[in-house]
Amino acid sequence: MKRGFYTIMSAQFFSSLADQALFVAAVELLRSAGAAEWQRAALVPIFAVFYVALAPLVGAFADALPKGRVMFISNAIKVAGCLMMLFGSHPLLSYAVVGLGAAAYSPAKYGILTELLPASQLVKANGWIEGLTIASIILGIVLGGILVGHPVSSRLLSFDFPLVNTGVDTAPESAITVLISVYMLAAWFNTRIPHTGVEMRPLRANREHGMVRNLLALLPDFWHCNARLWRDKLGQISLATTTLFWGAGGNLKYIVLAWAALALDYNTAQASSLTGVVAIGTAIGAVVASVRMRLDMATGVIPMGIGMGLLVIGMNFIDNVWVAVPFLILLGGLGGFLVVPMNALLQHRGHNLMGAGRSIAVQNFNEQACILLLGAFYSACTGLGLSAYTAISAFGIVVAGFMWIIRRWHQTNLRKYPEEVEHLLAIARSDKHH
C-alpha cells in the first residue's frame, strides 16, 4: 500500500472513533436532561438525514477539491456540532450538524481510495477500511461509556481554570470536550493526506444565477449519476447489495437490543455488548474477504446476503447467551464477507463511470434511504402491536427475499447480456482501465 493510504486510515479511525463515542455522550446528555425516549431513538435517523438530503451536493463537493481538504472541512463541521452541544443548542439539532460533517466526509473517505490505488488493491483496501471502521465502532462505544462514567467524568470535571468559566458542568459535557480533541487529531491527519494527482471537477458556478440556483443545478447531475450506476450491469448489482446490507445493518443494532431484552432478559448495557459481538464478526468477515476475494469475484458473495436474512430469523430460537455469541459472530461474519468485495466493485464502477466522490454520494444516498425505510418498516411492525419475535421474522424475510431477487437479477444479466458483463469483469481484472 502507498504511504498516503495509512494516513487516510488513521484519519478515518479517529474521526469514526469520535463519532461513536459522541453518540453515547449525546444519549447521556438527553437522558440527564430528562428528554423523552423518542428523542434518544431519533439520534440515529437525524444523523442520516443529511446523507440523503445533501447527496447531490456532497458528491460534487468531494470531487471539486482535494479529498484531504474535504475531510478536513468535514471534521471542522463535526467540531462545530460538538460546540453547539456544549453551548446550549438542542442535542438533536447539534447531532444533525455532526451528521452533516459525516455526510460530507464519506464521499471523500471512500472516493480517495479509487484515486490513490489501482483496481487490484481495492478489495484489500476496503478490508482495511471496513475493519478499522468496525474497530472504531467497538472502541468508540467503549470510550463513550468510559468518558460519561463517574470515575473518569468526575476527574475531568475537577479541572479548574482560574478566571475562566468553561460552562462544562456535567459528565456528557466533559466527554464532548474530550471528543473535540479527538476530532482535531483526525483533522491533523487530514492535512497530511497527499494529493493524488487526479484532476478536480469544479462545481459549476454562475454568479448571476445565485447560490440556490447553482445548487439546484447539481440535482440533474446527481440523478444522472444515480441512473448511470443503476443501469450499469455490475454497478446495479453491487449498489443494490450494499444498499440492502447497510439498510439492514443500520437497523440491526436496534433489533439485537430488542431481542436481547426479550430472549435473554438483558438490560441496555448488556445488550449493547452483544451489538459489539456482531461488529467483531463483521470485522473478521471483512479481513477474510480482503485476503481471499478479488474484484471480479465480488458477485459470488450474494448468497451470503440471503443467509444473513435467514440467520436474523434464527435469532428467535435462541435463549442462551453461549449460543447467542457464536451465532452473532457468524451473522456479522457473513455481512463482513459480503460487503467488502461489493463495496470495492461499486467504487470501481463508480470511479470509471462518473468520478469517485459522486459515486460514493450516490451510494450513501441509496444506503441511508434504505436505513430510513427499513427502520420505518421495523418501527411500523412494532407499532402495530407485533411482538419483537414477529417483527424480527418479518425483517429477516424482507432482507432474504430482496437478496434472492438481486441474485436472480444478476443471473438474468448473465443470460441476457453475457458479452457486456464479461467486458466489465475484464475491466475489473485489469489496473489499466482504472
GROMACS .gro file of C-alpha atoms in nm:
model
  434
    1MET     CA    1   0.000   0.000   0.000
    2LYS     CA    2   0.113   0.358  -0.068
    3ARG     CA    3   0.220   0.576   0.226
    4GLY     CA    4  -0.085   0.802   0.194
    5PHE     CA    5  -0.316   0.505   0.246
    6TYR     CA    6  -0.213   0.463   0.609
    7THR     CA    7  -0.258   0.836   0.672
    8ILE     CA    8  -0.614   0.806   0.537
    9MET     CA    9  -0.675   0.505   0.763
   10SER     CA   10  -0.552   0.698   1.068
   11ALA     CA   11  -0.774   0.997   0.990
   12GLN     CA   12  -1.074   0.770   0.932
   13PHE     CA   13  -1.016   0.575   1.254
   14PHE     CA   14  -1.003   0.876   1.484
   15SER     CA   15  -1.294   1.055   1.315
   16SER     CA   16  -1.514   0.743   1.335
   17LEU     CA   17  -1.400   0.674   1.693
   18ALA     CA   18  -1.518   1.022   1.795
   19ASP     CA   19  -1.849   0.976   1.605
   20GLN     CA   20  -1.935   0.662   1.801
   21ALA     CA   21  -1.827   0.799   2.139
   22LEU     CA   22  -2.024   1.119   2.069
   23PHE     CA   23  -2.339   0.910   2.012
   24VAL     CA   24  -2.306   0.768   2.365
   25ALA     CA   25  -2.241   1.116   2.506
   26ALA     CA   26  -2.544   1.257   2.321
   27VAL     CA   27  -2.768   0.978   2.455
   28GLU     CA   28  -2.647   1.051   2.808
   29LEU     CA   29  -2.692   1.426   2.753
   30LEU     CA   30  -3.056   1.372   2.656
   31ARG     CA   31  -3.114   1.124   2.937
   32SER     CA   32  -2.967   1.353   3.202
   33ALA     CA   33  -3.181   1.640   3.071
   34GLY     CA   34  -3.495   1.428   3.112
   35ALA     CA   35  -3.567   1.415   2.737
   36ALA     CA   36  -3.835   1.176   2.610
   37GLU     CA   37  -3.733   0.827   2.497
   38TRP     CA   38  -3.821   0.902   2.134
   39GLN     CA   39  -3.560   1.178   2.124
   40ARG     CA   40  -3.283   0.933   2.211
   41ALA     CA   41  -3.413   0.692   1.945
   42ALA     CA   42  -3.419   0.982   1.695
   43LEU     CA   43  -3.040   1.030   1.716
   44VAL     CA   44  -2.972   0.763   1.451
   45PRO     CA   45  -3.217   0.885   1.182
   46ILE     CA   46  -3.130   1.251   1.250
   47PHE     CA   47  -2.766   1.161   1.178
   48ALA     CA   48  -2.868   1.008   0.843
   49VAL     CA   49  -3.088   1.296   0.721
   50PHE     CA   50  -2.810   1.497   0.552
   51TYR     CA   51  -2.671   1.184   0.382
   52VAL     CA   52  -2.999   1.171   0.190
   53ALA     CA   53  -3.088   1.540   0.163
   54LEU     CA   54  -2.745   1.666   0.051
   55ALA     CA   55  -2.627   1.369  -0.155
   56PRO     CA   56  -2.623   1.572  -0.481
   57LEU     CA   57  -2.404   1.840  -0.322
   58VAL     CA   58  -2.156   1.641  -0.112
   59GLY     CA   59  -2.052   1.415  -0.400
   60ALA     CA   60  -1.980   1.709  -0.629
   61PHE     CA   61  -1.806   1.889  -0.340
   62ALA     CA   62  -1.579   1.588  -0.280
   63ASP     CA   63  -1.477   1.587  -0.648
   64ALA     CA   64  -1.423   1.964  -0.663
   65LEU     CA   65  -1.143   1.980  -0.401
   66PRO     CA   66  -0.854   1.756  -0.294
   67LYS     CA   67  -1.006   1.480  -0.081
   68GLY     CA   68  -0.782   1.557   0.219
   69ARG     CA   69  -0.910   1.915   0.229
   70VAL     CA   70  -1.272   1.795   0.206
   71MET     CA   71  -1.212   1.561   0.500
   72PHE     CA   72  -1.055   1.846   0.700
   73ILE     CA   73  -1.354   2.075   0.638
   74SER     CA   74  -1.591   1.791   0.730
   75ASN     CA   75  -1.415   1.734   1.062
   76ALA     CA   76  -1.437   2.109   1.130
   77ILE     CA   77  -1.816   2.084   1.083
   78LYS     CA   78  -1.826   1.797   1.333
   79VAL     CA   79  -1.635   2.012   1.585
   80ALA     CA   80  -1.891   2.290   1.528
   81GLY     CA   81  -2.170   2.043   1.612
   82CYS     CA   82  -1.989   1.946   1.935
   83LEU     CA   83  -1.952   2.312   2.033
   84MET     CA   84  -2.323   2.363   1.971
   85MET     CA   85  -2.397   2.081   2.216
   86LEU     CA   86  -2.173   2.243   2.475
   87PHE     CA   87  -2.322   2.589   2.444
   88GLY     CA   88  -2.692   2.518   2.472
   89SER     CA   89  -2.825   2.404   2.134
   90HIS     CA   90  -3.068   2.111   2.141
   91PRO     CA   91  -2.869   1.784   2.121
   92LEU     CA   92  -3.075   1.661   1.823
   93LEU     CA   93  -3.001   1.978   1.624
   94SER     CA   94  -2.634   1.967   1.722
   95TYR     CA   95  -2.607   1.598   1.632
   96ALA     CA   96  -2.767   1.672   1.295
   97VAL     CA   97  -2.480   1.917   1.229
   98VAL     CA   98  -2.231   1.641   1.316
   99GLY     CA   99  -2.423   1.421   1.068
  100LEU     CA  100  -2.376   1.695   0.806
  101GLY     CA  101  -2.000   1.671   0.860
  102ALA     CA  102  -2.015   1.291   0.833
  103ALA     CA  103  -2.220   1.313   0.511
  104ALA     CA  104  -1.956   1.539   0.355
  105TYR     CA  105  -1.672   1.320   0.489
  106SER     CA  106  -1.789   0.988   0.346
  107PRO     CA  107  -1.755   1.055  -0.032
  108ALA     CA  108  -1.403   1.184   0.024
  109LYS     CA  109  -1.306   0.897   0.258
  110TYR     CA  110  -1.404   0.622   0.015
  111GLY     CA  111  -1.350   0.819  -0.304
  112ILE     CA  112  -0.982   0.883  -0.237
  113LEU     CA  113  -0.918   0.507  -0.235
  114THR     CA  114  -1.003   0.481  -0.604
  115GLU     CA  115  -0.781   0.782  -0.680
  116LEU     CA  116  -0.485   0.653  -0.481
  117LEU     CA  117  -0.492   0.277  -0.551
  118PRO     CA  118  -0.522   0.051  -0.858
  119ALA     CA  119  -0.824  -0.177  -0.902
  120SER     CA  120  -0.627  -0.484  -0.789
  121GLN     CA  121  -0.584  -0.333  -0.440
  122LEU     CA  122  -0.939  -0.204  -0.386
  123VAL     CA  123  -1.075  -0.518  -0.216
  124LYS     CA  124  -0.778  -0.525   0.022
  125ALA     CA  125  -0.813  -0.152   0.090
  126ASN     CA  126  -1.184  -0.195   0.164
  127GLY     CA  127  -1.100  -0.477   0.401
  128TRP     CA  128  -0.871  -0.238   0.587
  129ILE     CA  129  -1.116   0.048   0.598
  130GLU     CA  130  -1.415  -0.168   0.700
  131GLY     CA  131  -1.208  -0.350   0.962
  132LEU     CA  132  -1.079  -0.023   1.109
  133THR     CA  133  -1.425   0.135   1.095
  134ILE     CA  134  -1.573  -0.159   1.286
  135ALA     CA  135  -1.287  -0.145   1.538
  136SER     CA  136  -1.358   0.225   1.585
  137ILE     CA  137  -1.729   0.148   1.640
  138ILE     CA  138  -1.649  -0.100   1.918
  139LEU     CA  139  -1.376   0.114   2.079
  140GLY     CA  140  -1.580   0.434   2.031
  141ILE     CA  141  -1.880   0.294   2.220
  142VAL     CA  142  -1.644   0.175   2.495
  143LEU     CA  143  -1.469   0.515   2.502
  144GLY     CA  144  -1.802   0.699   2.522
  145GLY     CA  145  -1.912   0.480   2.812
  146ILE     CA  146  -1.583   0.541   2.996
  147LEU     CA  147  -1.596   0.918   2.943
  148VAL     CA  148  -1.952   0.957   3.075
  149GLY     CA  149  -1.889   0.712   3.363
  150HIS     CA  150  -1.840   0.859   3.710
  151PRO     CA  151  -1.471   0.765   3.771
  152VAL     CA  152  -1.342   0.947   3.459
  153SER     CA  153  -1.602   1.227   3.434
  154SER     CA  154  -1.550   1.330   3.798
  155ARG     CA  155  -1.179   1.373   3.730
  156LEU     CA  156  -1.242   1.568   3.411
  157LEU     CA  157  -1.488   1.797   3.589
  158SER     CA  158  -1.240   1.857   3.873
  159PHE     CA  159  -1.010   2.052   3.639
  160ASP     CA  160  -1.047   2.422   3.712
  161PHE     CA  161  -0.912   2.709   3.508
  162PRO     CA  162  -0.853   3.034   3.703
  163LEU     CA  163  -1.076   3.327   3.597
  164VAL     CA  164  -1.239   3.113   3.321
  165ASN     CA  165  -1.588   2.965   3.341
  166THR     CA  166  -1.593   2.690   3.076
  167GLY     CA  167  -1.962   2.608   3.128
  168VAL     CA  168  -1.873   2.236   3.131
  169ASP     CA  169  -2.061   2.110   3.437
  170THR     CA  170  -2.188   1.760   3.356
  171ALA     CA  171  -2.041   1.421   3.263
  172PRO     CA  172  -2.162   1.423   2.900
  173GLU     CA  173  -2.033   1.779   2.851
  174SER     CA  174  -1.688   1.679   2.978
  175ALA     CA  175  -1.695   1.381   2.740
  176ILE     CA  176  -1.783   1.605   2.444
  177THR     CA  177  -1.492   1.837   2.534
  178VAL     CA  178  -1.251   1.543   2.514
  179LEU     CA  179  -1.401   1.426   2.185
  180ILE     CA  180  -1.342   1.767   2.026
  181SER     CA  181  -0.968   1.699   2.069
  182VAL     CA  182  -1.010   1.359   1.900
  183TYR     CA  183  -1.179   1.526   1.600
  184MET     CA  184  -0.890   1.777   1.592
  185LEU     CA  185  -0.641   1.489   1.587
  186ALA     CA  186  -0.829   1.339   1.289
  187ALA     CA  187  -0.820   1.683   1.121
  188TRP     CA  188  -0.441   1.695   1.166
  189PHE     CA  189  -0.409   1.362   0.986
  190ASN     CA  190  -0.630   1.509   0.710
  191THR     CA  191  -0.369   1.778   0.649
  192ARG     CA  192  -0.105   1.506   0.592
  193ILE     CA  193  -0.300   1.325   0.318
  194PRO     CA  194  -0.109   1.361  -0.011
  195HIS     CA  195  -0.259   1.492  -0.333
  196THR     CA  196  -0.341   1.203  -0.566
  197GLY     CA  197  -0.286   1.399  -0.887
  198VAL     CA  198  -0.641   1.329  -1.011
  199GLU     CA  199  -0.798   1.624  -1.193
  200MET     CA  200  -1.060   1.809  -0.988
  201ARG     CA  201  -1.413   1.857  -1.122
  202PRO     CA  202  -1.510   2.213  -1.018
  203LEU     CA  203  -1.864   2.292  -0.906
  204ARG     CA  204  -2.047   2.479  -1.181
  205ALA     CA  205  -2.079   2.835  -1.057
  206ASN     CA  206  -2.261   3.128  -1.208
  207ARG     CA  207  -2.274   3.446  -1.000
  208GLU     CA  208  -2.568   3.581  -1.198
  209HIS     CA  209  -2.784   3.283  -1.102
  210GLY     CA  210  -2.703   3.291  -0.730
  211MET     CA  211  -2.615   3.013  -0.487
  212VAL     CA  212  -2.960   2.849  -0.471
  213ARG     CA  213  -2.986   2.804  -0.847
  214ASN     CA  214  -2.626   2.679  -0.860
  215LEU     CA  215  -2.709   2.415  -0.600
  216LEU     CA  216  -3.029   2.319  -0.783
  217ALA     CA  217  -2.822   2.277  -1.099
  218LEU     CA  218  -2.642   1.990  -0.924
  219LEU     CA  219  -2.966   1.790  -0.893
  220PRO     CA  220  -2.987   1.678  -1.260
  221ASP     CA  221  -2.618   1.581  -1.247
  222PHE     CA  222  -2.675   1.374  -0.933
  223TRP     CA  223  -2.981   1.193  -1.071
  224HIS     CA  224  -2.791   1.129  -1.396
  225CYS     CA  225  -2.507   0.970  -1.193
  226ASN     CA  226  -2.762   0.771  -0.992
  227ALA     CA  227  -2.926   0.644  -1.312
  228ARG     CA  228  -2.589   0.553  -1.469
  229LEU     CA  229  -2.494   0.333  -1.174
  230TRP     CA  230  -2.836   0.165  -1.169
  231ARG     CA  231  -2.810   0.096  -1.546
  232ASP     CA  232  -2.456  -0.048  -1.527
  233LYS     CA  233  -2.478  -0.428  -1.532
  234LEU     CA  234  -2.228  -0.467  -1.245
  235GLY     CA  235  -2.288  -0.130  -1.078
  236GLN     CA  236  -2.660  -0.205  -1.031
  237ILE     CA  237  -2.591  -0.538  -0.859
  238SER     CA  238  -2.324  -0.403  -0.625
  239LEU     CA  239  -2.532  -0.092  -0.547
  240ALA     CA  240  -2.844  -0.297  -0.472
  241THR     CA  241  -2.647  -0.536  -0.250
  242THR     CA  242  -2.462  -0.271  -0.047
  243THR     CA  243  -2.779  -0.064  -0.015
  244LEU     CA  244  -2.969  -0.356   0.134
  245PHE     CA  245  -2.675  -0.460   0.353
  246TRP     CA  246  -2.628  -0.118   0.512
  247GLY     CA  247  -3.004  -0.070   0.538
  248ALA     CA  248  -3.026  -0.395   0.734
  249GLY     CA  249  -2.703  -0.336   0.929
  250GLY     CA  250  -2.805   0.015   1.030
  251ASN     CA  251  -3.117  -0.123   1.199
  252LEU     CA  252  -2.967  -0.448   1.328
  253LYS     CA  253  -2.833  -0.289   1.647
  254TYR     CA  254  -3.189  -0.196   1.748
  255ILE     CA  255  -3.311  -0.545   1.660
  256VAL     CA  256  -3.034  -0.701   1.873
  257LEU     CA  257  -3.127  -0.474   2.165
  258ALA     CA  258  -3.497  -0.567   2.142
  259TRP     CA  259  -3.422  -0.938   2.100
  260ALA     CA  260  -3.170  -0.949   2.388
  261ALA     CA  261  -3.419  -0.783   2.624
  262LEU     CA  262  -3.686  -1.037   2.531
  263ALA     CA  263  -3.489  -1.359   2.485
  264LEU     CA  264  -3.206  -1.311   2.737
  265ASP     CA  265  -3.369  -1.063   2.979
  266TYR     CA  266  -3.073  -0.825   2.927
  267ASN     CA  267  -3.067  -0.458   3.018
  268THR     CA  268  -2.945  -0.196   2.768
  269ALA     CA  269  -2.581  -0.207   2.880
  270GLN     CA  270  -2.565  -0.589   2.850
  271ALA     CA  271  -2.747  -0.588   2.515
  272SER     CA  272  -2.508  -0.324   2.379
  273SER     CA  273  -2.219  -0.566   2.435
  274LEU     CA  274  -2.394  -0.813   2.201
  275THR     CA  275  -2.404  -0.542   1.933
  276GLY     CA  276  -2.026  -0.531   1.972
  277VAL     CA  277  -2.015  -0.909   1.919
  278VAL     CA  278  -2.186  -0.863   1.579
  279ALA     CA  279  -1.928  -0.595   1.494
  280ILE     CA  280  -1.642  -0.831   1.585
  281GLY     CA  281  -1.786  -1.092   1.348
  282THR     CA  282  -1.817  -0.829   1.074
  283ALA     CA  283  -1.451  -0.734   1.121
  284ILE     CA  284  -1.344  -1.100   1.092
  285GLY     CA  285  -1.552  -1.143   0.775
  286ALA     CA  286  -1.407  -0.823   0.628
  287VAL     CA  287  -1.048  -0.936   0.690
  288VAL     CA  288  -1.109  -1.282   0.541
  289ALA     CA  289  -1.274  -1.127   0.233
  290SER     CA  290  -0.985  -0.883   0.183
  291VAL     CA  291  -0.743  -1.178   0.173
  292ARG     CA  292  -0.946  -1.429  -0.031
  293MET     CA  293  -1.157  -1.222  -0.273
  294ARG     CA  294  -1.078  -1.040  -0.598
  295LEU     CA  295  -1.277  -0.762  -0.762
  296ASP     CA  296  -1.406  -0.982  -1.045
  297MET     CA  297  -1.529  -1.243  -0.791
  298ALA     CA  298  -1.744  -0.997  -0.595
  299THR     CA  299  -2.085  -1.107  -0.728
  300GLY     CA  300  -2.021  -1.459  -0.595
  301VAL     CA  301  -2.092  -1.342  -0.237
  302ILE     CA  302  -2.462  -1.255  -0.298
  303PRO     CA  303  -2.590  -1.587  -0.147
  304MET     CA  304  -2.436  -1.477   0.184
  305GLY     CA  305  -2.687  -1.193   0.190
  306ILE     CA  306  -2.970  -1.446   0.171
  307GLY     CA  307  -2.803  -1.636   0.456
  308MET     CA  308  -2.786  -1.316   0.660
  309GLY     CA  309  -3.162  -1.264   0.634
  310LEU     CA  310  -3.235  -1.624   0.731
  311LEU     CA  311  -2.996  -1.603   1.027
  312VAL     CA  312  -3.181  -1.295   1.155
  313ILE     CA  313  -3.497  -1.510   1.171
  314GLY     CA  314  -3.295  -1.776   1.355
  315MET     CA  315  -3.241  -1.532   1.643
  316ASN     CA  316  -3.597  -1.612   1.755
  317PHE     CA  317  -3.493  -1.966   1.852
  318ILE     CA  318  -3.202  -1.868   2.078
  319ASP     CA  319  -3.242  -1.808   2.452
  320ASN     CA  320  -2.891  -1.887   2.575
  321VAL     CA  321  -2.601  -1.639   2.567
  322TRP     CA  322  -2.345  -1.917   2.499
  323VAL     CA  323  -2.530  -1.999   2.179
  324ALA     CA  324  -2.603  -1.632   2.102
  325VAL     CA  325  -2.239  -1.515   2.096
  326PRO     CA  326  -2.106  -1.755   1.824
  327PHE     CA  327  -2.435  -1.713   1.636
  328LEU     CA  328  -2.399  -1.331   1.628
  329ILE     CA  329  -2.031  -1.361   1.529
  330LEU     CA  330  -2.140  -1.580   1.235
  331LEU     CA  331  -2.412  -1.329   1.143
  332GLY     CA  332  -2.162  -1.043   1.145
  333GLY     CA  333  -1.903  -1.253   0.961
  334LEU     CA  334  -2.139  -1.319   0.670
  335GLY     CA  335  -2.209  -0.945   0.649
  336GLY     CA  336  -1.840  -0.851   0.653
  337PHE     CA  337  -1.752  -1.106   0.383
  338LEU     CA  338  -2.044  -0.978   0.172
  339VAL     CA  339  -1.988  -0.604   0.195
  340VAL     CA  340  -1.611  -0.572   0.137
  341PRO     CA  341  -1.591  -0.706  -0.223
  342MET     CA  342  -1.926  -0.548  -0.312
  343ASN     CA  343  -1.814  -0.208  -0.182
  344ALA     CA  344  -1.491  -0.238  -0.381
  345LEU     CA  345  -1.678  -0.333  -0.700
  346LEU     CA  346  -1.919  -0.042  -0.657
  347GLN     CA  347  -1.634   0.206  -0.603
  348HIS     CA  348  -1.455   0.066  -0.910
  349ARG     CA  349  -1.758   0.101  -1.138
  350GLY     CA  350  -1.845   0.443  -0.997
  351HIS     CA  351  -1.491   0.572  -1.045
  352ASN     CA  352  -1.495   0.459  -1.409
  353LEU     CA  353  -1.842   0.598  -1.480
  354MET     CA  354  -1.853   0.937  -1.305
  355GLY     CA  355  -1.576   1.003  -1.053
  356ALA     CA  356  -1.516   0.879  -0.702
  357GLY     CA  357  -1.694   1.146  -0.496
  358ARG     CA  358  -2.014   1.144  -0.699
  359SER     CA  359  -2.038   0.765  -0.699
  360ILE     CA  360  -1.993   0.743  -0.320
  361ALA     CA  361  -2.258   1.014  -0.274
  362VAL     CA  362  -2.498   0.806  -0.486
  363GLN     CA  363  -2.412   0.502  -0.273
  364ASN     CA  364  -2.467   0.697   0.051
  365PHE     CA  365  -2.800   0.833  -0.074
  366ASN     CA  366  -2.934   0.487  -0.152
  367GLU     CA  367  -2.794   0.324   0.162
  368GLN     CA  368  -2.914   0.590   0.406
  369ALA     CA  369  -3.257   0.600   0.239
  370CYS     CA  370  -3.272   0.221   0.289
  371ILE     CA  371  -3.179   0.263   0.657
  372LEU     CA  372  -3.468   0.508   0.697
  373LEU     CA  373  -3.715   0.286   0.506
  374LEU     CA  374  -3.623  -0.040   0.683
  375GLY     CA  375  -3.621   0.146   1.016
  376ALA     CA  376  -3.970   0.275   0.942
  377PHE     CA  377  -4.078  -0.078   0.844
  378TYR     CA  378  -3.947  -0.230   1.168
  379SER     CA  379  -4.098   0.055   1.374
  380ALA     CA  380  -4.430   0.006   1.197
  381CYS     CA  381  -4.422  -0.367   1.280
  382THR     CA  382  -4.373  -0.293   1.650
  383GLY     CA  383  -4.618   0.000   1.638
  384LEU     CA  384  -4.890  -0.230   1.502
  385GLY     CA  385  -4.856  -0.441   1.813
  386LEU     CA  386  -4.643  -0.722   1.669
  387SER     CA  387  -4.410  -0.887   1.918
  388ALA     CA  388  -4.036  -0.841   1.879
  389TYR     CA  389  -4.014  -1.203   1.759
  390THR     CA  390  -4.269  -1.143   1.481
  391ALA     CA  391  -4.109  -0.813   1.382
  392ILE     CA  392  -3.765  -0.981   1.364
  393SER     CA  393  -3.910  -1.257   1.143
  394ALA     CA  394  -4.067  -1.003   0.909
  395PHE     CA  395  -3.740  -0.809   0.889
  396GLY     CA  396  -3.537  -1.123   0.812
  397ILE     CA  397  -3.782  -1.235   0.543
  398VAL     CA  398  -3.762  -0.893   0.373
  399VAL     CA  399  -3.379  -0.898   0.373
  400ALA     CA  400  -3.351  -1.259   0.250
  401GLY     CA  401  -3.625  -1.204  -0.010
  402PHE     CA  402  -3.465  -0.894  -0.160
  403MET     CA  403  -3.121  -1.059  -0.165
  404TRP     CA  404  -3.275  -1.351  -0.357
  405ILE     CA  405  -3.424  -1.101  -0.605
  406ILE     CA  406  -3.080  -0.938  -0.651
  407ARG     CA  407  -2.929  -1.283  -0.718
  408ARG     CA  408  -3.194  -1.357  -0.982
  409TRP     CA  409  -3.133  -1.012  -1.131
  410HIS     CA  410  -2.762  -1.088  -1.174
  411GLN     CA  411  -2.835  -1.432  -1.323
  412THR     CA  412  -3.069  -1.265  -1.574
  413ASN     CA  413  -2.792  -1.019  -1.669
  414LEU     CA  414  -2.550  -1.308  -1.725
  415ARG     CA  415  -2.805  -1.477  -1.952
  416LYS     CA  416  -2.924  -1.171  -2.149
  417TYR     CA  417  -2.605  -0.959  -2.162
  418PRO     CA  418  -2.314  -1.205  -2.136
  419GLU     CA  419  -2.073  -1.002  -2.353
  420GLU     CA  420  -2.134  -0.676  -2.166
  421VAL     CA  421  -2.094  -0.838  -1.824
  422GLU     CA  422  -1.777  -1.019  -1.934
  423HIS     CA  423  -1.635  -0.690  -2.069
  424LEU     CA  424  -1.698  -0.517  -1.734
  425LEU     CA  425  -1.541  -0.809  -1.547
  426ALA     CA  426  -1.235  -0.788  -1.774
  427ILE     CA  427  -1.201  -0.420  -1.680
  428ALA     CA  428  -1.221  -0.519  -1.312
  429ARG     CA  429  -0.936  -0.768  -1.361
  430SER     CA  430  -0.705  -0.504  -1.511
  431ASP     CA  431  -0.545  -0.198  -1.350
  432LYS     CA  432  -0.501  -0.031  -1.690
  433HIS     CA  433  -0.864   0.085  -1.715
  434HIS     CA  434  -0.887   0.212  -1.355
   0.00000   0.00000   0.00000
